[in-house]
Coordinates of C-alpha atoms in Angstrom, one line a residue:
Chain A
M214 CA -73.3 -42.5 8.7
H215 CA -71.8 -44.4 5.9
L216 CA -70.3 -46.9 8.1
D217 CA -73.4 -49.0 8.0
K218 CA -73.4 -49.1 4.2
V219 CA -69.7 -50.3 4.4
G220 CA -70.5 -53.0 6.8
S221 CA -73.3 -54.4 4.7
L222 CA -71.1 -54.3 1.6
N223 CA -68.5 -56.5 3.3
K224 CA -71.1 -59.1 4.4
G225 CA -72.7 -59.2 1.1
D226 CA -69.4 -60.0 -0.7
L227 CA -67.9 -62.3 1.8
D228 CA -69.3 -65.5 0.5
M229 CA -68.3 -64.9 -3.0
S230 CA -64.6 -66.0 -3.2
E231 CA -63.8 -63.4 -5.8
N232 CA -62.6 -60.8 -3.4
A233 CA -59.0 -60.0 -3.8
I234 CA -58.5 -58.7 -0.3
E235 CA -60.5 -59.0 2.8
V236 CA -59.6 -57.2 6.0
E237 CA -61.4 -58.0 9.2
D238 CA -61.4 -56.1 12.4
L239 CA -57.8 -55.0 11.8
T240 CA -56.2 -53.0 14.6
V241 CA -52.5 -51.8 14.3
A242 CA -51.0 -49.9 17.2
Y243 CA -47.6 -48.4 17.8
Q244 CA -47.3 -48.7 21.6
E245 CA -50.9 -48.4 22.7
K246 CA -51.6 -45.7 20.2
P247 CA -53.9 -47.0 17.5
V248 CA -52.7 -46.3 13.9
L249 CA -55.6 -48.4 12.5
W250 CA -58.7 -48.9 14.5
D251 CA -60.9 -51.9 13.7
I252 CA -60.8 -51.8 9.9
D253 CA -63.1 -53.9 7.9
L254 CA -62.4 -53.5 4.3
T255 CA -63.3 -55.7 1.3
V256 CA -61.6 -55.2 -2.1
P257 CA -63.2 -57.0 -4.9
E258 CA -61.1 -58.5 -7.7
G259 CA -60.4 -56.4 -10.6
V260 CA -60.8 -53.0 -9.1
L261 CA -58.5 -49.9 -9.1
M262 CA -58.7 -48.6 -5.7
A263 CA -57.4 -45.3 -4.1
I264 CA -56.7 -45.3 -0.5
V265 CA -57.1 -41.6 0.6
G266 CA -56.8 -39.9 3.9
P267 CA -55.0 -37.2 5.8
N268 CA -51.5 -37.4 7.0
G269 CA -51.2 -40.0 9.8
A270 CA -54.4 -41.7 8.7
G271 CA -52.6 -45.1 8.5
K272 CA -52.5 -45.5 4.7
T273 CA -49.1 -46.9 4.5
T274 CA -49.7 -49.0 7.6
L275 CA -52.8 -50.5 6.0
I276 CA -50.8 -51.5 3.0
K277 CA -47.9 -52.9 5.1
A278 CA -50.4 -54.8 7.3
I279 CA -51.9 -56.4 4.2
L280 CA -48.4 -57.4 3.2
N281 CA -47.7 -58.7 6.6
L282 CA -45.0 -56.3 7.2
V283 CA -46.2 -54.9 10.4
K284 CA -47.4 -56.5 13.6
T285 CA -51.1 -56.3 14.1
A286 CA -52.8 -56.0 17.4
A287 CA -55.9 -57.7 16.2
G288 CA -57.9 -58.9 13.2
Q289 CA -57.2 -60.9 10.1
I290 CA -56.4 -60.3 6.5
K291 CA -57.1 -62.7 3.7
I292 CA -55.9 -62.5 0.1
Y293 CA -58.1 -64.7 -2.0
G294 CA -59.3 -66.3 1.0
K295 CA -55.9 -67.1 2.5
T296 CA -53.4 -65.4 4.7
S297 CA -51.0 -63.1 3.1
S298 CA -47.9 -65.3 4.0
D299 CA -49.7 -68.1 2.1
Q300 CA -50.2 -65.8 -0.9
K301 CA -46.8 -64.1 -1.2
R302 CA -46.6 -64.8 -4.8
L303 CA -50.0 -63.3 -5.6
V304 CA -49.1 -59.9 -4.1
G305 CA -46.8 -57.3 -5.9
Y306 CA -45.6 -54.5 -3.8
V307 CA -44.4 -50.9 -4.8
P308 CA -43.1 -49.1 -1.6
Q309 CA -42.5 -45.5 -1.3
R310 CA -39.8 -44.3 -3.6
G311 CA -37.9 -42.7 -0.7
S312 CA -37.7 -45.9 1.3
V313 CA -34.6 -47.2 -0.5
D314 CA -31.1 -46.0 -0.9
W315 CA -30.9 -44.8 -4.6
D316 CA -27.0 -44.7 -4.4
F317 CA -27.0 -48.5 -3.9
P318 CA -24.4 -49.9 -6.4
T319 CA -26.7 -51.6 -8.9
S320 CA -28.3 -51.0 -12.2
V321 CA -31.9 -50.5 -13.4
K322 CA -32.2 -54.0 -14.8
D323 CA -31.0 -55.5 -11.6
V324 CA -33.5 -53.7 -9.5
V325 CA -36.3 -54.8 -11.7
M326 CA -35.0 -58.4 -11.6
M327 CA -35.5 -58.4 -7.8
G328 CA -39.2 -58.6 -8.5
R329 CA -38.5 -62.2 -9.7
Y330 CA -36.6 -63.1 -6.6
G331 CA -39.8 -64.3 -4.8
A332 CA -40.6 -66.7 -7.5
L333 CA -37.0 -67.9 -7.5
G334 CA -36.9 -68.6 -3.9
W335 CA -33.8 -69.0 -1.8
I336 CA -30.4 -69.4 -3.4
R337 CA -31.4 -69.8 -7.0
R338 CA -29.9 -67.0 -9.0
P339 CA -31.8 -64.9 -11.7
G340 CA -30.8 -65.9 -15.2
K341 CA -31.7 -65.3 -18.8
E342 CA -35.5 -65.7 -18.3
E343 CA -35.6 -63.2 -15.6
Q344 CA -33.5 -60.8 -17.7
K345 CA -36.0 -61.1 -20.5
M346 CA -38.9 -60.4 -18.1
A347 CA -37.2 -57.3 -16.7
L348 CA -36.4 -55.9 -20.0
S349 CA -40.0 -56.4 -21.3
A350 CA -41.3 -54.8 -18.1
L351 CA -38.8 -51.9 -18.6
D352 CA -40.2 -51.5 -22.1
K353 CA -43.8 -51.3 -20.8
V354 CA -43.0 -48.4 -18.5
G355 CA -40.9 -46.7 -21.2
M356 CA -37.6 -47.2 -19.5
L357 CA -35.9 -49.8 -21.8
Q358 CA -33.1 -47.5 -22.8
Y359 CA -32.2 -47.0 -19.3
A360 CA -31.9 -50.9 -18.4
E361 CA -28.0 -50.7 -17.8
R362 CA -28.1 -47.2 -16.3
Q363 CA -27.0 -46.8 -12.6
I364 CA -30.0 -46.2 -10.4
S365 CA -28.3 -43.2 -8.8
Q366 CA -28.5 -41.4 -12.1
L367 CA -32.5 -41.6 -12.2
S368 CA -34.9 -38.7 -11.8
G369 CA -37.7 -39.2 -9.4
G370 CA -40.2 -40.0 -12.1
Q371 CA -37.7 -42.6 -13.6
Q372 CA -37.2 -44.2 -10.1
Q373 CA -40.9 -44.6 -9.8
R374 CA -41.2 -46.2 -13.1
V375 CA -38.4 -48.6 -12.2
F376 CA -40.4 -49.6 -9.1
L377 CA -43.5 -50.2 -11.2
A378 CA -41.4 -52.3 -13.6
R379 CA -40.2 -54.3 -10.7
A380 CA -43.8 -54.9 -9.5
L381 CA -44.9 -55.9 -13.0
V382 CA -42.3 -58.7 -13.2
Q383 CA -43.7 -60.1 -10.0
D384 CA -46.7 -61.1 -12.2
A385 CA -49.0 -60.7 -9.2
Q386 CA -52.8 -60.7 -9.0
V387 CA -52.9 -58.0 -6.5
Y388 CA -50.8 -54.9 -6.5
L389 CA -50.2 -52.7 -3.5
M390 CA -48.7 -49.4 -4.3
D391 CA -47.6 -46.7 -1.8
E392 CA -47.7 -43.2 -3.5
P393 CA -46.6 -44.1 -6.9
F394 CA -47.4 -40.6 -8.1
Q395 CA -45.2 -38.9 -5.4
G396 CA -42.9 -36.4 -7.0
V397 CA -43.4 -37.3 -10.5
D398 CA -44.2 -35.0 -13.5
A399 CA -47.4 -34.8 -15.4
T400 CA -46.2 -37.0 -18.3
T401 CA -45.0 -39.9 -15.9
E402 CA -48.3 -39.6 -14.0
R403 CA -50.4 -40.0 -17.1
A404 CA -48.1 -43.1 -18.1
I405 CA -48.5 -44.6 -14.7
V406 CA -52.2 -44.2 -14.7
S407 CA -52.7 -45.8 -18.1
L408 CA -50.5 -48.7 -16.9
L409 CA -52.5 -49.2 -13.8
Q410 CA -55.8 -49.0 -15.9
E411 CA -54.3 -51.7 -18.1
L412 CA -53.5 -53.8 -15.1
R413 CA -57.2 -53.6 -14.1
K414 CA -58.4 -54.4 -17.5
S415 CA -56.4 -57.7 -17.4
G416 CA -58.2 -58.6 -14.3
K417 CA -55.6 -57.5 -11.6
T418 CA -56.5 -55.7 -8.5
V419 CA -54.7 -52.6 -7.9
V420 CA -54.7 -50.7 -4.5
V421 CA -53.0 -47.4 -4.4
V422 CA -52.3 -45.0 -1.6
H423 CA -53.1 -41.6 -3.2
H424 CA -52.9 -38.0 -2.3
D425 CA -54.4 -35.8 -5.0
L426 CA -58.2 -36.0 -4.1
Q427 CA -58.9 -34.0 -7.4
T428 CA -57.9 -37.0 -9.6
V429 CA -59.6 -39.7 -7.7
P430 CA -62.8 -39.8 -9.8
E431 CA -60.8 -39.6 -13.0
Y432 CA -58.2 -42.3 -12.2
F433 CA -60.0 -44.9 -9.9
D434 CA -63.2 -46.8 -9.9
W435 CA -63.0 -47.8 -6.1
T436 CA -61.9 -46.0 -3.1
A437 CA -61.3 -46.3 0.6
L438 CA -61.5 -43.2 2.8
L439 CA -59.2 -43.7 5.8
N440 CA -58.4 -41.8 8.9
V441 CA -57.3 -44.3 11.5
R442 CA -60.8 -45.8 11.1
L443 CA -62.4 -46.7 7.7
I444 CA -64.7 -43.9 7.0
A445 CA -66.2 -45.6 3.8
S446 CA -65.2 -47.8 0.9
G447 CA -66.8 -48.7 -2.3
P448 CA -67.2 -47.5 -5.9
V449 CA -66.0 -43.9 -6.3
Q450 CA -69.4 -42.5 -7.5
E451 CA -71.1 -43.8 -4.3
V452 CA -68.5 -43.1 -1.6
F453 CA -66.5 -40.3 -2.8
T454 CA -68.8 -37.6 -1.5
E455 CA -68.4 -34.4 0.2
E456 CA -69.8 -35.7 3.4
N457 CA -67.5 -38.6 3.5
L458 CA -64.5 -36.5 2.7
R459 CA -65.5 -34.1 5.5
L460 CA -65.5 -37.1 7.7
T461 CA -62.2 -38.1 6.6
Y462 CA -60.4 -34.9 6.6
G463 CA -62.4 -33.0 9.3
G464 CA -63.8 -29.5 8.5
R465 CA -60.8 -28.8 6.3
V466 CA -62.4 -29.9 3.1
S467 CA -65.5 -27.6 3.4
F468 CA -64.4 -25.8 0.2
L469 CA -64.6 -28.9 -1.9
K470 CA -67.5 -27.4 -4.0
H471 CA -65.3 -24.7 -5.5
N472 CA -62.5 -27.0 -6.0
G473 CA -60.5 -24.9 -8.4
E474 CA -56.8 -24.5 -8.1
N475 CA -56.7 -24.3 -4.5
G476 CA -59.3 -26.8 -3.8
V477 CA -59.0 -30.2 -2.0
S478 CA -56.2 -31.3 -4.2
N479 CA -53.8 -28.9 -2.4
I480 CA -54.8 -30.4 1.0
G481 CA -54.2 -33.7 -0.3
Q482 CA -50.8 -33.0 -1.4
R483 CA -49.8 -31.4 1.7
T484 CA -50.7 -34.2 3.8
G485 CA -47.5 -36.2 3.0
Chain B
M82 CA 12.5 -61.5 1.7
G83 CA 12.7 -64.1 4.3
F84 CA 10.0 -66.9 4.5
E85 CA 8.5 -65.5 7.7
Q86 CA 8.0 -62.1 6.0
F87 CA 6.3 -63.9 3.2
E88 CA 4.1 -65.7 5.7
I89 CA 3.2 -62.6 7.4
Q90 CA 2.2 -60.9 4.2
L91 CA 0.1 -63.8 3.3
I92 CA -1.7 -63.9 6.6
A93 CA -2.3 -60.2 6.4
S94 CA -3.6 -60.4 2.9
V95 CA -6.1 -63.3 3.9
V96 CA -7.2 -61.2 6.9
A97 CA -7.9 -58.3 4.7
A98 CA -9.8 -60.2 2.2
A99 CA -11.9 -61.9 4.8
C100 CA -12.7 -58.6 6.5
A101 CA -13.5 -56.6 3.2
I102 CA -16.3 -59.1 2.2
P103 CA -18.7 -58.6 5.0
G104 CA -17.4 -54.9 5.4
V105 CA -19.0 -54.2 2.0
F106 CA -22.5 -54.8 3.5
L107 CA -21.6 -52.9 6.7
V108 CA -20.9 -49.8 4.6
L109 CA -23.9 -50.2 2.3
R110 CA -26.2 -50.7 5.2
S111 CA -24.7 -47.6 7.1
M112 CA -23.6 -49.8 9.9
A113 CA -19.9 -49.2 9.9
M114 CA -20.0 -48.4 13.5
M115 CA -21.4 -51.8 14.2
S116 CA -18.0 -53.3 13.3
D117 CA -16.4 -51.1 15.9
A118 CA -19.0 -52.4 18.5
I119 CA -18.6 -56.0 17.4
S120 CA -14.8 -55.9 17.4
H121 CA -14.6 -54.5 21.0
A122 CA -17.5 -56.6 22.5
I123 CA -15.9 -59.9 21.4
L124 CA -13.1 -59.3 23.8
L125 CA -15.6 -60.4 26.6
G126 CA -16.5 -63.4 24.5
I127 CA -13.0 -64.3 23.9
V128 CA -12.2 -64.1 27.6
L129 CA -15.2 -66.2 28.7
A130 CA -14.5 -68.8 26.0
F131 CA -10.9 -68.9 26.9
F132 CA -11.9 -70.0 30.4
V133 CA -13.6 -72.9 29.0
I134 CA -11.3 -73.8 26.1
P135 CA -7.7 -72.4 26.8
D136 CA -6.7 -72.4 23.1
I137 CA -7.0 -69.1 21.3
S138 CA -7.4 -70.7 17.8
S139 CA -9.7 -73.3 18.6
P140 CA -12.8 -73.3 16.3
L141 CA -15.1 -73.7 19.4
L142 CA -13.5 -70.5 21.1
I143 CA -14.0 -68.6 17.8
I144 CA -17.7 -69.5 17.7
G145 CA -18.1 -68.9 21.4
A146 CA -16.6 -65.5 21.1
A147 CA -18.5 -64.6 18.0
L148 CA -21.7 -65.2 19.9
S149 CA -20.8 -62.1 22.1
G150 CA -20.7 -60.1 18.8
V151 CA -24.2 -61.3 18.0
L152 CA -25.3 -60.6 21.5
T153 CA -24.0 -57.0 21.0
V154 CA -26.2 -56.6 17.9
S155 CA -29.2 -57.9 19.6
L156 CA -28.6 -55.8 22.7
V157 CA -28.3 -52.7 20.4
E158 CA -31.5 -53.5 18.7
L159 CA -33.3 -54.2 21.9
L160 CA -32.2 -50.8 23.4
N161 CA -33.0 -49.2 20.1
K162 CA -36.6 -50.8 20.0
T163 CA -37.6 -49.0 23.3
R164 CA -37.3 -45.7 21.3
L165 CA -35.8 -44.1 24.3
V166 CA -32.4 -44.2 22.9
K167 CA -31.2 -43.6 19.2
E168 CA -29.3 -46.2 17.3
D169 CA -25.9 -44.6 17.5
A170 CA -26.2 -44.0 21.1
S171 CA -27.4 -47.6 21.7
I172 CA -24.1 -48.7 20.0
G173 CA -22.1 -46.4 22.2
L174 CA -23.9 -47.7 25.4
V175 CA -23.6 -51.5 24.7
F176 CA -20.2 -52.3 23.5
P177 CA -18.2 -50.4 26.1
V178 CA -20.0 -52.3 28.9
L179 CA -19.2 -55.6 27.3
F180 CA -15.7 -54.5 26.5
S181 CA -15.0 -53.2 30.0
I182 CA -16.1 -56.4 31.6
G183 CA -13.7 -58.2 29.2
V184 CA -11.0 -55.9 30.4
I185 CA -11.6 -56.5 34.0
L186 CA -11.8 -60.1 33.6
I187 CA -8.4 -60.3 31.8
A188 CA -6.8 -58.1 34.5
R189 CA -8.3 -60.0 37.3
Y190 CA -7.9 -63.7 36.1
A191 CA -6.2 -64.0 32.9
W192 CA -3.0 -62.0 33.4
N193 CA -0.7 -65.0 33.5
V194 CA -1.8 -66.4 30.1
H195 CA -1.2 -65.3 26.5
L196 CA -4.1 -62.8 26.5
D197 CA -3.6 -59.1 27.2
V198 CA -5.7 -56.1 26.3
H199 CA -2.8 -54.7 24.3
A200 CA -2.5 -57.7 22.1
V201 CA -6.2 -57.9 21.6
L202 CA -6.4 -54.2 20.6
L203 CA -3.4 -54.2 18.3
G204 CA -2.5 -57.8 17.6
E205 CA 1.0 -58.9 16.9
L206 CA 1.4 -60.1 13.5
A207 CA 5.2 -60.4 13.8
F208 CA 4.7 -63.4 16.1
A209 CA 2.0 -65.0 13.9
P210 CA 4.4 -67.2 12.0
F211 CA 5.9 -68.6 15.3
D212 CA 2.5 -70.3 16.2
R213 CA 2.6 -73.3 13.9
L214 CA 0.0 -75.8 12.9
I215 CA 1.6 -79.3 13.4
I216 CA -0.3 -82.3 12.2
F217 CA 1.2 -85.7 12.7
G218 CA 4.5 -84.1 13.5
N219 CA 4.6 -82.2 10.3
D220 CA 4.7 -78.4 10.4
I221 CA 2.2 -77.3 7.7
G222 CA 2.3 -73.5 8.3
P223 CA 1.2 -70.9 10.7
K224 CA -1.9 -71.5 12.5
S225 CA -3.5 -68.1 11.9
L226 CA -3.2 -68.6 8.3
Y227 CA -5.5 -71.7 8.5
V228 CA -7.8 -69.9 10.8
M229 CA -8.3 -66.9 8.6
G230 CA -8.2 -69.0 5.5
T231 CA -11.2 -71.0 6.8
I232 CA -12.9 -67.8 7.7
L233 CA -12.3 -66.3 4.4
I234 CA -13.8 -69.3 2.7
I235 CA -16.8 -69.3 4.9
N236 CA -17.4 -65.6 4.1
L237 CA -17.1 -66.3 0.3
F238 CA -19.4 -69.3 0.8
F239 CA -22.1 -67.5 2.5
I240 CA -21.9 -64.3 0.5
S241 CA -22.0 -66.1 -3.0
L242 CA -24.7 -68.6 -1.9
F243 CA -27.0 -65.9 -0.4
Y244 CA -25.9 -63.0 -2.7
K245 CA -29.3 -62.4 -4.1
E246 CA -30.9 -62.5 -0.6
I247 CA -28.3 -60.2 1.0
K248 CA -28.7 -57.8 -2.0
I249 CA -32.3 -57.4 -1.8
A250 CA -32.5 -57.2 2.0
T251 CA -29.9 -54.5 1.8
F252 CA -31.3 -52.5 -0.9
D253 CA -35.1 -52.9 0.0
A254 CA -35.8 -54.6 3.3
G255 CA -39.5 -54.1 2.8
L256 CA -39.7 -55.9 -0.5
A257 CA -37.4 -58.6 0.8
A258 CA -40.0 -59.3 3.7
A259 CA -42.9 -59.1 1.3
L260 CA -41.2 -61.7 -1.0
G261 CA -40.5 -64.0 2.0
F262 CA -36.8 -63.3 2.5
S263 CA -36.7 -62.4 6.2
P264 CA -34.5 -59.3 6.4
G265 CA -34.0 -60.1 10.2
L266 CA -32.6 -63.4 9.5
I267 CA -30.3 -62.1 6.8
H268 CA -29.2 -59.3 9.1
Y269 CA -28.2 -61.8 11.9
G270 CA -26.5 -64.1 9.4
L271 CA -24.3 -61.0 8.2
M272 CA -23.6 -60.0 11.8
S273 CA -22.4 -63.5 12.6
L274 CA -20.1 -63.3 9.7
V275 CA -18.8 -60.0 10.9
S276 CA -18.4 -61.4 14.5
V277 CA -16.6 -64.6 13.4
T278 CA -14.3 -62.7 11.1
A279 CA -13.5 -60.2 13.9
V280 CA -12.8 -63.0 16.4
G281 CA -10.6 -64.8 14.0
A282 CA -8.7 -61.7 12.9
F283 CA -8.2 -60.3 16.3
D284 CA -5.3 -62.6 17.3
A285 CA -3.4 -61.7 14.0
V286 CA -4.1 -58.0 13.6
G287 CA -6.0 -56.8 16.7
S288 CA -9.5 -55.6 17.0
I289 CA -8.8 -51.9 15.9
L290 CA -7.3 -53.0 12.7
V291 CA -10.3 -55.3 12.0
V292 CA -12.4 -52.1 11.8
A293 CA -9.9 -50.4 9.5
L294 CA -9.9 -53.4 7.2
M295 CA -13.7 -53.8 7.2
I296 CA -14.6 -50.3 6.6
A297 CA -11.8 -48.5 4.7
P298 CA -11.5 -50.6 1.6
P299 CA -15.3 -50.9 1.0
A300 CA -15.8 -47.2 1.6
A301 CA -13.1 -46.5 -1.0
A302 CA -14.6 -49.2 -3.5
Y303 CA -18.0 -47.5 -3.1
L304 CA -16.5 -44.4 -4.7
L305 CA -14.9 -46.4 -7.6
T306 CA -17.7 -48.5 -8.9
D307 CA -21.6 -48.8 -9.4
N308 CA -21.7 -52.5 -9.4
L309 CA -22.1 -54.6 -6.2
T310 CA -19.8 -57.4 -7.4
K311 CA -17.2 -55.2 -8.5
M312 CA -17.4 -53.4 -5.2
I313 CA -16.6 -56.5 -3.3
L314 CA -13.8 -57.4 -5.6
I315 CA -12.2 -54.0 -5.4
S316 CA -12.6 -54.0 -1.7
V317 CA -10.6 -57.3 -1.5
V318 CA -8.0 -56.0 -3.7
L319 CA -7.7 -52.6 -1.8
G320 CA -7.5 -54.6 1.4
V321 CA -4.7 -56.7 0.2
I322 CA -2.7 -53.8 -1.1
S323 CA -3.2 -52.0 2.4
S324 CA -1.8 -55.3 4.0
I325 CA 1.1 -55.6 1.8
S326 CA 2.1 -52.0 1.6
G327 CA 1.4 -51.7 5.4
F328 CA 3.8 -54.5 6.1
W329 CA 6.8 -52.7 4.3
L330 CA 6.0 -49.5 5.8
A331 CA 6.3 -51.2 9.2
I332 CA 9.5 -52.8 8.2
F333 CA 10.7 -49.3 7.0
L334 CA 9.6 -47.4 10.2
D335 CA 10.3 -50.4 12.5
A336 CA 6.7 -50.0 13.8
N337 CA 3.8 -52.3 14.6
I338 CA 2.8 -54.1 11.5
A339 CA -1.0 -53.9 12.2
G340 CA -0.8 -50.2 12.9
A341 CA 1.0 -49.6 9.6
M342 CA -1.5 -51.6 7.7
A343 CA -4.4 -49.6 9.2
T344 CA -2.5 -46.4 8.3
M345 CA -2.2 -47.7 4.7
A346 CA -5.9 -48.6 4.5
G347 CA -6.6 -45.0 5.5
V348 CA -4.0 -43.6 3.1
L349 CA -5.6 -45.6 0.2
F350 CA -9.0 -44.4 1.1
V351 CA -7.9 -40.7 1.1
L352 CA -6.1 -41.2 -2.3
V353 CA -9.5 -42.7 -3.7
F354 CA -11.5 -40.0 -2.1
L355 CA -9.3 -37.3 -3.7
F356 CA -8.7 -38.9 -7.2
A357 CA -11.6 -41.3 -7.8
P358 CA -12.4 -40.6 -11.5
D359 CA -16.1 -39.9 -11.1
R360 CA -16.9 -39.3 -7.4
G361 CA -13.6 -38.1 -6.1
I362 CA -13.4 -34.6 -4.6
I363 CA -11.1 -33.4 -7.4
A364 CA -13.4 -34.8 -10.1
I365 CA -16.4 -33.0 -8.5
A366 CA -14.6 -29.8 -8.3
R367 CA -13.5 -29.9 -11.8
R368 CA -17.1 -30.9 -13.0
R369 CA -18.5 -27.9 -11.0
S370 CA -16.0 -25.5 -12.5
H371 CA -16.8 -26.9 -15.9
Q372 CA -20.5 -26.5 -15.4
R373 CA -19.9 -22.9 -14.3
W374 CA -18.0 -21.9 -17.5
E375 CA -20.7 -23.8 -19.5
F376 CA -23.5 -21.9 -17.8
A377 CA -21.8 -18.6 -18.2
G378 CA -21.1 -19.4 -21.9
K379 CA -24.8 -20.3 -22.4
M380 CA -25.7 -17.0 -20.6
L381 CA -23.6 -15.0 -23.0
A382 CA -24.7 -16.7 -26.1
I383 CA -28.4 -16.2 -25.1
H384 CA -27.6 -12.6 -24.2
L385 CA -26.2 -12.0 -27.6
L386 CA -28.9 -13.8 -29.4
N387 CA -31.6 -11.8 -27.7
H388 CA -30.0 -8.5 -28.8
E389 CA -29.2 -9.5 -32.4
G390 CA -30.7 -7.2 -34.9
T391 CA -32.0 -4.7 -32.2
Q392 CA -31.2 -1.2 -31.9
D393 CA -29.0 -1.6 -29.0
E394 CA -27.0 -4.5 -30.4
E395 CA -24.0 -2.5 -30.9
R396 CA -23.9 -1.4 -27.3
E397 CA -25.0 -4.8 -25.8
S398 CA -22.3 -6.7 -27.5
Q399 CA -19.4 -4.7 -26.2
I400 CA -17.1 -6.7 -23.9
Q401 CA -16.9 -3.8 -21.6
H402 CA -20.7 -3.8 -21.4
L403 CA -21.1 -7.2 -19.9
E404 CA -19.8 -5.9 -16.6
E405 CA -22.9 -3.6 -16.5
N406 CA -25.5 -5.8 -18.0
L407 CA -24.7 -9.2 -16.6
R408 CA -22.8 -7.8 -13.6
W409 CA -19.8 -9.9 -14.3
K410 CA -16.3 -8.9 -13.2
E411 CA -14.0 -7.9 -15.9
S412 CA -11.6 -10.7 -15.5
F413 CA -14.4 -13.2 -15.4
A414 CA -16.2 -11.6 -18.5
R415 CA -12.8 -12.0 -20.4
R416 CA -12.5 -15.5 -19.4
V417 CA -16.1 -16.4 -20.5
V418 CA -15.5 -14.7 -23.8
H419 CA -12.3 -16.7 -24.2
Y420 CA -14.2 -19.8 -23.4
S421 CA -16.9 -19.1 -25.9
A422 CA -14.6 -18.0 -28.6
N423 CA -12.6 -21.3 -28.1
N424 CA -15.7 -23.3 -28.4
G425 CA -16.6 -21.5 -31.7
F426 CA -19.7 -19.8 -30.3
L427 CA -18.6 -16.3 -31.1
L428 CA -16.0 -14.0 -32.8
V429 CA -14.4 -11.0 -31.3
N430 CA -14.3 -7.9 -33.6
D431 CA -12.6 -5.0 -31.9
D432 CA -14.2 -5.7 -28.5
R433 CA -17.5 -6.4 -30.2
L434 CA -18.8 -9.8 -29.8
V435 CA -20.6 -11.6 -32.7
L436 CA -22.4 -14.8 -32.6
T437 CA -21.3 -17.5 -35.1
T438 CA -23.8 -19.7 -36.7
R439 CA -22.9 -22.5 -34.1
G440 CA -23.1 -20.0 -31.4
R441 CA -26.6 -19.1 -32.5
E442 CA -27.6 -22.7 -32.6
Y443 CA -26.2 -23.3 -29.2
A444 CA -28.2 -20.4 -27.7
K445 CA -31.4 -21.6 -29.3
E446 CA -30.9 -25.1 -28.0
S447 CA -30.2 -23.7 -24.6
I448 CA -33.4 -21.9 -24.5
V449 CA -35.5 -24.8 -25.7
D450 CA -33.7 -27.1 -23.0
N451 CA -34.6 -25.0 -20.2

């Protein structure tokens, strides 16, 4: 089993304080039913990591647990050595696109400025500085001309870019993204990938819930395979193996080898 | 217009403005029914608080009664959290219980004081000017004007102070929590405002009208603007218009003022629902019909382009032929031809259709677009 390898990887890195995220013995349960079972996961600084796993594997829950948004039954989570409530400023969050009401009466620029709210703290209002940051982030994701647009008028891919821009203005060290590629076209997907890789190059750590197994080796350098338990985590070349995938997805990935048009990627996409 | 009439309209306008402000967030959070629950459940709070402080417009009574509104919200959430009952059912279970206890208490113990169920539900705005606020022997105006004025200021104060926090917690509670703005705290803060407003307003306008003034103007404003600040302003304006026009409707019909105001709030909503420039039913229908003609026009232009210079061009470009080929009804075909000719896409030569240069360009563009 690869679990041993994962365990040793954790312990080896723990002493060095350059780990962006350290998850130890994390268990999350919704009424006695475990969603995450005893997760030990270390995410080194500066990696671009995909969290993959079947439907109901707890991928979103893991991200929410790291953000301290769900109640944990056991375990602890450290971001640069401290609890996430101490490190709120260090973490940028891109929730699932469908988690908000896109008919909310507000503009693209206003949504992006929300990324600055954390730095502003209570009561203080966003001003010129925040507007400037929002516009430059929108420029980075190619959405500058939509700044004054109503959010209800955006396509799925544009909504996703707005969420990315909002995360960028958070100016975080660690980014947690829940399905940023969901429902976007190929052009947007490429644009998002190059943005994520740019973030990694500038020393940020990016953790992405990802569904398309096919593109994992191409887009990411680090991965965690999750199915309630952590099956494996580490560099993609080492842990993204057929055996680990089978352990993660069950027998369903037996046709990984001839992964043509209807290979694993299809399974990945179907598991919403 | 007598001075009393002026005072009644002023009170009603202040009530409407105070209700519209938290109402905007109830509408945006899909929690309209919560206003119904709170406005009913506060009856119990009012009765209980009245036993302790027998003065309907005392601030302490208002706060005490408002607590029963907040209690309703937390009971609904508690029930909801068990996952055995859905949220709307939880609302439907909690507030009738609290409300009915209030009704029984009034019937049993408070029948001889100024507190009856009818007044609580419908209010009696006509009497509001008779309850004066006297300070050092000076009459400084109707009491309920001061009560509601204070509540309006409290609402304005909280919404403008925590505008950013309420906005983010309403739009994206997950991010709000991740950034350290507790959505739960903001939720309860808002619900407290709703409760205080409902308690303050019930004496003047009754608890049913509170619901109408909290929901109808914001729901209408939602159809009129894409900007949160404007939505709040428009809600306030629509609420004030409902109040004043409702007052005159009541005079005209010799009916209950609160009832007439609620009616006008409903009428205004229906007008906006129908005639809103972008999202009104009529605008949507017009847009759909326009799109239908546009699409048919495109189809025709592409059809003609495809057959241009081919052997069967002669046959394919006959108006009569459209019925067969595109399976259009004759009347529809003629209207599409008329629409396209009007837009300069084609010319009609003895029932033969010929694309203009502009029509050719249009057809080509349409093909590329798709």
